[in-house]
Short mmCIF file of C-alpha atoms in Angstrom, two decimals:
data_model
loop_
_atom_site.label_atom_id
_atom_site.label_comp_id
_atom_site.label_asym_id
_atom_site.label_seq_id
_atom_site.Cartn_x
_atom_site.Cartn_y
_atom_site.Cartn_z
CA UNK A 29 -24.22 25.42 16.82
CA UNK A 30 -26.45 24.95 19.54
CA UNK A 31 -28.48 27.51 21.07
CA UNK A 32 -30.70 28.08 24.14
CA UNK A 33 -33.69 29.30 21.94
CA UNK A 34 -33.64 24.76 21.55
CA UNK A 35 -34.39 24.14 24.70
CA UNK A 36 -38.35 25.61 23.80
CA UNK A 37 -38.80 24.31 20.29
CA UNK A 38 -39.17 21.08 19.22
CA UNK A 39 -37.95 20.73 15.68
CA UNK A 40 -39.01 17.20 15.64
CA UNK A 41 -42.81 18.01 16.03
CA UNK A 42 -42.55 20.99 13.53
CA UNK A 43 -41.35 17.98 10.92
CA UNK A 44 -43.54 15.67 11.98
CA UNK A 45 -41.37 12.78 12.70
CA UNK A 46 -40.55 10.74 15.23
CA UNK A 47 -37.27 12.02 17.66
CA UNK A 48 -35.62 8.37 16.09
CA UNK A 49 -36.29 9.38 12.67
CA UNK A 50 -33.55 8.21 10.19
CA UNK A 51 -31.79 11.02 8.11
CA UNK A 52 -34.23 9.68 4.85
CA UNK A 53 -37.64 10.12 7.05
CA UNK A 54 -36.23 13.98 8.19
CA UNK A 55 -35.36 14.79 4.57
CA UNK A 56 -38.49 13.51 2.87
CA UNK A 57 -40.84 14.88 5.80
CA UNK A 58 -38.81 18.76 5.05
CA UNK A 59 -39.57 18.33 1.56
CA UNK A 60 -43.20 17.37 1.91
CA UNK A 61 -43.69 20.53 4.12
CA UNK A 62 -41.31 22.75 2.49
CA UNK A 63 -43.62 22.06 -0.85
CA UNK A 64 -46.84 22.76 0.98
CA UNK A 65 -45.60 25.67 2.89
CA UNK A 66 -43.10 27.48 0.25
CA UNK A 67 -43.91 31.35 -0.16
CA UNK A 68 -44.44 30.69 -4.19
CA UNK A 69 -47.59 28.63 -3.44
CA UNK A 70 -48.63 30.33 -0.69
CA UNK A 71 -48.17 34.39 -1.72
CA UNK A 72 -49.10 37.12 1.09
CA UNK A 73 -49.78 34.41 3.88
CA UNK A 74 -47.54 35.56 6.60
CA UNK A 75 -48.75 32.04 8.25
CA UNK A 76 -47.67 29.91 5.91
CA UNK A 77 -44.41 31.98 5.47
CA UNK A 78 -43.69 31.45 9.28
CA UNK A 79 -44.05 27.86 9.24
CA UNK A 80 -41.94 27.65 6.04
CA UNK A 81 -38.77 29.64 7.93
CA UNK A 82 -39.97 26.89 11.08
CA UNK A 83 -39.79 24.26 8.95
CA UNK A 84 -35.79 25.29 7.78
CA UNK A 85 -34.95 26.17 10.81
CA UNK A 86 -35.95 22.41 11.74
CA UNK A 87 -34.09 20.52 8.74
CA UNK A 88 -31.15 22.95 9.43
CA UNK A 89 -30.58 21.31 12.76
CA UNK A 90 -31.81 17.74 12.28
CA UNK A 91 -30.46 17.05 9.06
CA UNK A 92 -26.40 17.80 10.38
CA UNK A 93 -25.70 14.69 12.36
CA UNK A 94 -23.64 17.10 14.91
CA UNK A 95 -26.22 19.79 15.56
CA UNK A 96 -28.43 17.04 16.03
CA UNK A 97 -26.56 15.63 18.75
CA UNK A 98 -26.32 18.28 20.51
CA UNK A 99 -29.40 19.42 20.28
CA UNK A 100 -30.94 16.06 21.91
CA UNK A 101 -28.58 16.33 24.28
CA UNK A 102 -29.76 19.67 25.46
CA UNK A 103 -33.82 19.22 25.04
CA UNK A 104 -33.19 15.44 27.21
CA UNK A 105 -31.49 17.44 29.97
CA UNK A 106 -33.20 21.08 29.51
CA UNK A 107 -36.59 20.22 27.80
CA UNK A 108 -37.92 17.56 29.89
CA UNK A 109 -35.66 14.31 29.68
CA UNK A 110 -33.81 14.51 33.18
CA UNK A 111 -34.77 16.61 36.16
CA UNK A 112 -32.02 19.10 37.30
CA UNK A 113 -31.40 19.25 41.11
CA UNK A 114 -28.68 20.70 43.02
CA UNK A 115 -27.98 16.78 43.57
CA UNK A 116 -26.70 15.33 46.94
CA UNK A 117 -28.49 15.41 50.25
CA UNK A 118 -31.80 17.83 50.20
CA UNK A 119 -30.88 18.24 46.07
CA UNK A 120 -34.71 17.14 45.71
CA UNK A 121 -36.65 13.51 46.82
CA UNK A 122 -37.18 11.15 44.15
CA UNK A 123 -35.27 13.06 41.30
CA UNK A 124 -31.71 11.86 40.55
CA UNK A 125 -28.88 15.69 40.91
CA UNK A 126 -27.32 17.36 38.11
CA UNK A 127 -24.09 16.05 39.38
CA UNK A 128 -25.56 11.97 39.51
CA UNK A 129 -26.41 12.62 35.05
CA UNK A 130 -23.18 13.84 34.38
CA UNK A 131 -21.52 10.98 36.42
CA UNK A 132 -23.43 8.04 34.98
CA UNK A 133 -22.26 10.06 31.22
CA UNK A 134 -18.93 11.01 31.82
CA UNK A 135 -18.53 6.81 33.60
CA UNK A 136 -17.78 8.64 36.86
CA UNK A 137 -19.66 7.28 40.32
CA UNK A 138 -22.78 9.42 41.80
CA UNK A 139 -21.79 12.47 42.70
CA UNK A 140 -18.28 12.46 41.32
CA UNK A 141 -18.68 15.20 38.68
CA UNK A 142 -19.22 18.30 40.15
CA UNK A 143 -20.87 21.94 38.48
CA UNK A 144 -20.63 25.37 39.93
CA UNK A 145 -24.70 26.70 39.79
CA UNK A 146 -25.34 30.48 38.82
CA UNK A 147 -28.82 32.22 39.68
CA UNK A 148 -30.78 30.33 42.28
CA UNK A 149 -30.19 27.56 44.46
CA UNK A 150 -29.77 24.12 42.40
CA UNK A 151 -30.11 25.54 39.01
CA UNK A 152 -27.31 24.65 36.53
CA UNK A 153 -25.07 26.90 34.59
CA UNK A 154 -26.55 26.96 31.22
CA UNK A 155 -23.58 28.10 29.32
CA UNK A 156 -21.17 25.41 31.30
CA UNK A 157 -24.09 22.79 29.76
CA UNK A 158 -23.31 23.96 26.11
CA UNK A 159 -20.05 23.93 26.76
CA UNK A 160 -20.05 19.55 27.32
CA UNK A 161 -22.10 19.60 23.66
CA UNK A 162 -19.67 21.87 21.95
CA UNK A 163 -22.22 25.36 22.14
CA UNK A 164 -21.84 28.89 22.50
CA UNK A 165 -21.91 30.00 26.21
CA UNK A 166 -21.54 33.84 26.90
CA UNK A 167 -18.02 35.12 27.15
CA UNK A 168 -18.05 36.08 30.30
CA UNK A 169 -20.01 34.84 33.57
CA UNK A 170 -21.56 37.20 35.87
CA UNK A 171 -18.99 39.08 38.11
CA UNK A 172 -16.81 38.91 34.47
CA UNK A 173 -15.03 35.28 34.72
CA UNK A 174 -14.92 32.69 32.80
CA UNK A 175 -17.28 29.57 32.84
CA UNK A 176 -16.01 26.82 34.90
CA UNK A 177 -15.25 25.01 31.59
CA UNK A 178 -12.68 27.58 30.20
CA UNK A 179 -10.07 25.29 32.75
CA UNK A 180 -8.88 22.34 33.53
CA UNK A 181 -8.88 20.30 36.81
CA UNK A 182 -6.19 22.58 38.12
CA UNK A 183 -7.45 26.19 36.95
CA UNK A 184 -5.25 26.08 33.62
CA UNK A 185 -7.43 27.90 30.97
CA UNK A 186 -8.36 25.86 28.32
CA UNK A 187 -9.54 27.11 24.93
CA UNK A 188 -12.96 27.49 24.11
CA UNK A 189 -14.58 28.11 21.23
CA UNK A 190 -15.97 31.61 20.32
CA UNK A 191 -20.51 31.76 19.84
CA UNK A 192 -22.11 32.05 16.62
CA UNK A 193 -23.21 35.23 14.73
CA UNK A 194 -26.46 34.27 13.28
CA UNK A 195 -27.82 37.02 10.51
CA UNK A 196 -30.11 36.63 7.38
CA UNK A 197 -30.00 37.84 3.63
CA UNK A 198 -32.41 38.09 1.16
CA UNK A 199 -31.85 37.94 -2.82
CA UNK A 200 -33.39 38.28 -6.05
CA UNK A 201 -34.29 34.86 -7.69
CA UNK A 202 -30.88 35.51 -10.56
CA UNK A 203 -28.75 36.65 -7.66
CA UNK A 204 -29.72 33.30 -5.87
CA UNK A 205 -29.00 31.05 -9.03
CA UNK A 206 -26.51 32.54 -9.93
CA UNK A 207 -24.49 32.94 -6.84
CA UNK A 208 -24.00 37.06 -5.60
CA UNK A 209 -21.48 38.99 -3.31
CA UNK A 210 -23.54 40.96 -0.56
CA UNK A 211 -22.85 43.45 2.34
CA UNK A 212 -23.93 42.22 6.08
CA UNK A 213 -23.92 44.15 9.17
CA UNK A 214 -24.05 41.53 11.41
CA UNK A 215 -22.95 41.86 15.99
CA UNK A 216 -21.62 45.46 14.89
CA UNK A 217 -19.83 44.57 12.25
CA UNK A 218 -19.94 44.59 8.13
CA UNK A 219 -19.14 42.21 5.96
CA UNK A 220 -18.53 40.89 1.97
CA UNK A 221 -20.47 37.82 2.12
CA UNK A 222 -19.84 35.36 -1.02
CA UNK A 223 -23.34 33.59 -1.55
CA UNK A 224 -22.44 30.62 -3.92
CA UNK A 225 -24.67 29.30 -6.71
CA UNK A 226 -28.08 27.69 -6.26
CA UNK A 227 -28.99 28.63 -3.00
CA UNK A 228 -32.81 28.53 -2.28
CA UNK A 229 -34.84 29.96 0.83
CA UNK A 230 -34.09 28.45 4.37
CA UNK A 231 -31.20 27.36 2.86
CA UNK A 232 -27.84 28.29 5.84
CA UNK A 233 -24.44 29.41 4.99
CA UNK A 234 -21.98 28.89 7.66
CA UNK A 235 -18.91 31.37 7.48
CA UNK A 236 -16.33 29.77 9.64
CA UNK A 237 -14.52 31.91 12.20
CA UNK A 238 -16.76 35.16 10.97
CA UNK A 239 -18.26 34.89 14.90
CA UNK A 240 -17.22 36.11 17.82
CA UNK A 241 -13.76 35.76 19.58
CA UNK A 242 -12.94 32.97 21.37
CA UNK A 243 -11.39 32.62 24.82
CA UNK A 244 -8.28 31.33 26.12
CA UNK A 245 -7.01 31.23 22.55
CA UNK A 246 -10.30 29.62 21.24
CA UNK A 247 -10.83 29.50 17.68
CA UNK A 248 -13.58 31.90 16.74
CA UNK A 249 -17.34 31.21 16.50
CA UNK A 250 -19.08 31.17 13.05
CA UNK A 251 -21.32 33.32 11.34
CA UNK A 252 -24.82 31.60 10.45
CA UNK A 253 -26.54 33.41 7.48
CA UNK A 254 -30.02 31.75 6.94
CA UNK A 255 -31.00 32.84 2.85
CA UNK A 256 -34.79 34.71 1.74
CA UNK A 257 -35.52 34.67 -1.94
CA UNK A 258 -36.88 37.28 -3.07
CA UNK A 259 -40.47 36.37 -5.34
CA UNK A 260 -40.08 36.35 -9.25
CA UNK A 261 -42.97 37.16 -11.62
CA UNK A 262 -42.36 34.11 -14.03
CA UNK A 263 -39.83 31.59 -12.22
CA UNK A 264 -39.67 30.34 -8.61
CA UNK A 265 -36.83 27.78 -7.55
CA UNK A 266 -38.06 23.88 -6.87
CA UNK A 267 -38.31 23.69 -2.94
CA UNK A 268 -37.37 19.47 -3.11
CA UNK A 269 -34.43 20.62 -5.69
CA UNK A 270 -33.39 23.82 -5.07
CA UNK A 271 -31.12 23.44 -8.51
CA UNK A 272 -34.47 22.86 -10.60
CA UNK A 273 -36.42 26.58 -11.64
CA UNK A 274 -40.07 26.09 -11.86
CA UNK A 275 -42.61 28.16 -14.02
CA UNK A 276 -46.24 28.71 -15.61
CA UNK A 277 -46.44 28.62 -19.01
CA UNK A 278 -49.86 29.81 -20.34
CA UNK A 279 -51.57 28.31 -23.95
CA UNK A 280 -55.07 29.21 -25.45
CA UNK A 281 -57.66 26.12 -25.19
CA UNK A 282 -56.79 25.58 -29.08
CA UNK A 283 -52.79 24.62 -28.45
CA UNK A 284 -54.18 22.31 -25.63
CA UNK A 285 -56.69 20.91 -27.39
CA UNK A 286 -54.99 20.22 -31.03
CA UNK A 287 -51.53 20.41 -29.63
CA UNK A 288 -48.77 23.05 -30.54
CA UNK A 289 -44.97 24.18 -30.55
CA UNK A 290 -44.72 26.68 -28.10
CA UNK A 291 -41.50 29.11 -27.53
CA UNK A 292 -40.50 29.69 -23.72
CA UNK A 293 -38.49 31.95 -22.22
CA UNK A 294 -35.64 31.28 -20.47
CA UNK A 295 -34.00 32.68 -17.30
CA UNK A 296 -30.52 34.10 -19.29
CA UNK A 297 -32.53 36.00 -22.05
CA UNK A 298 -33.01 33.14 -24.27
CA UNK A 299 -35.74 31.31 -25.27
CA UNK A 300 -36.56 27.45 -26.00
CA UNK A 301 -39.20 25.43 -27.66
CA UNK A 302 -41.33 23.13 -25.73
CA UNK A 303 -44.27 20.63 -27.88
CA UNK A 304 -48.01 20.34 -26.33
CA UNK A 305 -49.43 17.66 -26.98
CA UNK A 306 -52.94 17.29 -28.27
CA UNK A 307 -55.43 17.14 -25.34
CA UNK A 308 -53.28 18.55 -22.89
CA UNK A 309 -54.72 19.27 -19.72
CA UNK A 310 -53.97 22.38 -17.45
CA UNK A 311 -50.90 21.38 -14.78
CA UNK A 312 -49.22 19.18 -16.90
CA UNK A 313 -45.67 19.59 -16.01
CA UNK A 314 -42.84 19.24 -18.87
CA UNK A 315 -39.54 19.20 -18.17
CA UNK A 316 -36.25 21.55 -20.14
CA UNK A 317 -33.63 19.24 -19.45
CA UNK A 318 -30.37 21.65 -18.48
CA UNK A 319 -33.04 24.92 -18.20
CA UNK A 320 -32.63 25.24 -14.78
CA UNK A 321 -30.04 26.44 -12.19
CA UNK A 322 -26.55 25.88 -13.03
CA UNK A 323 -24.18 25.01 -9.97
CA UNK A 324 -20.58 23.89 -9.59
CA UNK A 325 -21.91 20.36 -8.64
CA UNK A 326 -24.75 20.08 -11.29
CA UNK A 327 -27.33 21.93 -13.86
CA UNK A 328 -31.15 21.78 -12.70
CA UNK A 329 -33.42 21.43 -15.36
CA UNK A 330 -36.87 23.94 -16.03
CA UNK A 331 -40.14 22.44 -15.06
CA UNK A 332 -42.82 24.23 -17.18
CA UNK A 333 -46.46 24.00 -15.69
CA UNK A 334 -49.21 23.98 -18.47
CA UNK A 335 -51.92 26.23 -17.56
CA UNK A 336 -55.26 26.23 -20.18
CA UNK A 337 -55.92 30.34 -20.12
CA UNK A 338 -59.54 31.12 -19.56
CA UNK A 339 -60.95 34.55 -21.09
CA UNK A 340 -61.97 37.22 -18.87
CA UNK A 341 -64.30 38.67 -21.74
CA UNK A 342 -65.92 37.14 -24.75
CA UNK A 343 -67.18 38.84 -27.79
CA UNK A 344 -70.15 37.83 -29.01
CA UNK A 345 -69.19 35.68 -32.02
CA UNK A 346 -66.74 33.89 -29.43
CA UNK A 347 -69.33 33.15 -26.98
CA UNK A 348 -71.59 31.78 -30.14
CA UNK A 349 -68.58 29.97 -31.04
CA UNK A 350 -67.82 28.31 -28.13
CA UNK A 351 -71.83 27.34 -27.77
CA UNK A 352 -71.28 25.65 -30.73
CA UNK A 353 -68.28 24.01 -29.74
CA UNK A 354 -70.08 22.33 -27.00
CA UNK A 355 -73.25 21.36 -29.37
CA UNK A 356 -70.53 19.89 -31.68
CA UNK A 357 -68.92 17.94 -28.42
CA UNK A 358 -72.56 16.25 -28.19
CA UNK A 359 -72.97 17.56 -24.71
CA UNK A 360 -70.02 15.63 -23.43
CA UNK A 361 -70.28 15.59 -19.22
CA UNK A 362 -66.59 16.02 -17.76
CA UNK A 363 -68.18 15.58 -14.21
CA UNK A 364 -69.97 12.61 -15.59
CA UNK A 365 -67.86 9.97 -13.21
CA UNK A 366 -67.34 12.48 -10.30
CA UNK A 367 -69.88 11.28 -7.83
CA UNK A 368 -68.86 7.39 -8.45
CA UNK A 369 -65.47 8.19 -8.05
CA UNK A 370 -65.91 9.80 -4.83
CA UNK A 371 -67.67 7.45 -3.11
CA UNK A 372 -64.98 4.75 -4.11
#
């Protein structure tokens, strides 16, 4: 639901699209930035953690064809698009009046449409403006009544929809997956919240008519609970498929050089069986079909990182044996087509 916090960011520059981006350009521009900037790959970077909770925050609003609406509607008129004036005679040379947008919108004639101002001189009611996109004004106006939108054109009230709670909740990576009951205090109030299955951080659970009341009659506003994972020590959940669990799986320089069967754990206590092949080379990814997350619409699979482990400390007969190792290799050069490369 909209909010006046959108009249100062601009979700389209945190995304890095265009404001006529299709719904495929938003998506694949979240998960190209929700990759880079996820907590698991960046851990204790309160930066990158920021712009990660920016970047939902962004998708949230662009990628629900409604929100979206309204939010353009709001940054064209509030954010820079149209000038606000008190309009009519001395409403402001050379900039067309509040009244003159509305009219040309609502297919009435300049000056037709007419809105009560609050605060100074030519400055329009905000919550009457989120009231035309479907948003959450305040419940009251200054001097306790209503917004001029709460009635019709001869003062009967009119329903209006209640504003939006918005809250936050964060989990431990199983209670995510596997979907969890927690306890909000949200606006003065606590709640059982049902989280369902396969949520993943950023991710926004709307609990309809959990807001505040309405007025007139309204139906009541929603309650907006934005989701924090909690970080795992062995699995982390896919930011581009939140149903997918993602994992290191360390092997000695032997199993990735001659190749081995090597047992994995798995996040319900068992364990599986995954084959490195001969000459495998650290961040290979390998994929446990049906490992992963499993939801009410689908099962995510586990995608196992290979990662060569390096020895802090070597005895001497290791050392010697690794000196012959490389004497037996005949002094084979991995960085031997580095500097050709690079200058391709």
């Amino acid at each position: 639901m909209a909010s006046q916090d959108w009249m100062t960011k601009d979700f389209y520059a945190v995304l890095g699209v265009d404001k006529n981006a299709d719904a495929t350009a938003i998506k694949k521009a979240y998960r190209t930035l929700a990759k880079k900037y996820h907590p698991d790959r960046n851990p204790d970077d309160a930066a990158a953690a920021e712009r990660f909770k920016e970047i939902g925050e962004a998708y949230a609003v662009l990628s629900d064809s409604k929100e979206r609406q309204q939010y353009d509607a709001i940054r064209s008129m509030a954010g820079g698009g149209a000038r606000f004036t008190a309009g009519g005679p001395g409403g402001g040379a050379g900039a067309g009046g509040f009244e003159d947008i509305f009219s040309s919108m609502f297919g009435g004639q300049s000056g037709s449409v007419r809105f009560e101002t609050s605060g100074g001189a030519g400055e329009p009611d905000l919550d009457d403006l989120l009231r035309m996109f479907g948003g959450t004004p305040s419940p009251t106006r200054s001097g306790g009544r209503p917004g001029r939108f709460g009635f019709g054109s001869f003062g009967t009230p009119q329903p209006v929809k209640g504003p939006d709670v918005v809250t936050s909740a964060t989990l431990d990576l199983r209670d995510a997956v596997a979907g969890t009951t927690v306890e909000l205090t949200a606006d003065g109030r606590t709640m059982k919240v049902r989280i369902p299955a396969g949520v993943h951080s950023g991710k926004k659970i709307r609990l309809r008519g959990k807001g505040r009341p309405g007025m007139n009659g309204g139906e009541n506003g929603d309650m907006v609970v934005t989701i924090s994972v909690a970080k795992h020590p062995v699995y982390s959940i896919d930011p581009t498929e939140p149903t997918n669990l993602r994992m290191d799986l360390p092997v000695t320089l032997k199993e990735a050089a001659l190749g081995a069967t090597v047992e994995v754990p798995l996040l319900d206590g068992s364990t599986s069986k995954v084959r490195i092949a001969p000459g495998t080379p650290s961040g290979t990814v390998l994929r446990l079909r049906g490992k992963g997350a499993d939801t009410a619409k689908k099962t995510g699979d586990l995608l196992v990182t290979v990662q060569v482990a390096v020895p802090k400390r070597l005895s001497k007969e290791a050392k010697k044996a690794l000196e012959a190792f490389d004497t037996a290799m005949g002094g084979l050069d991995p960085r031997a087509d580095l500097m050709s490369e690079a200058r391709q």
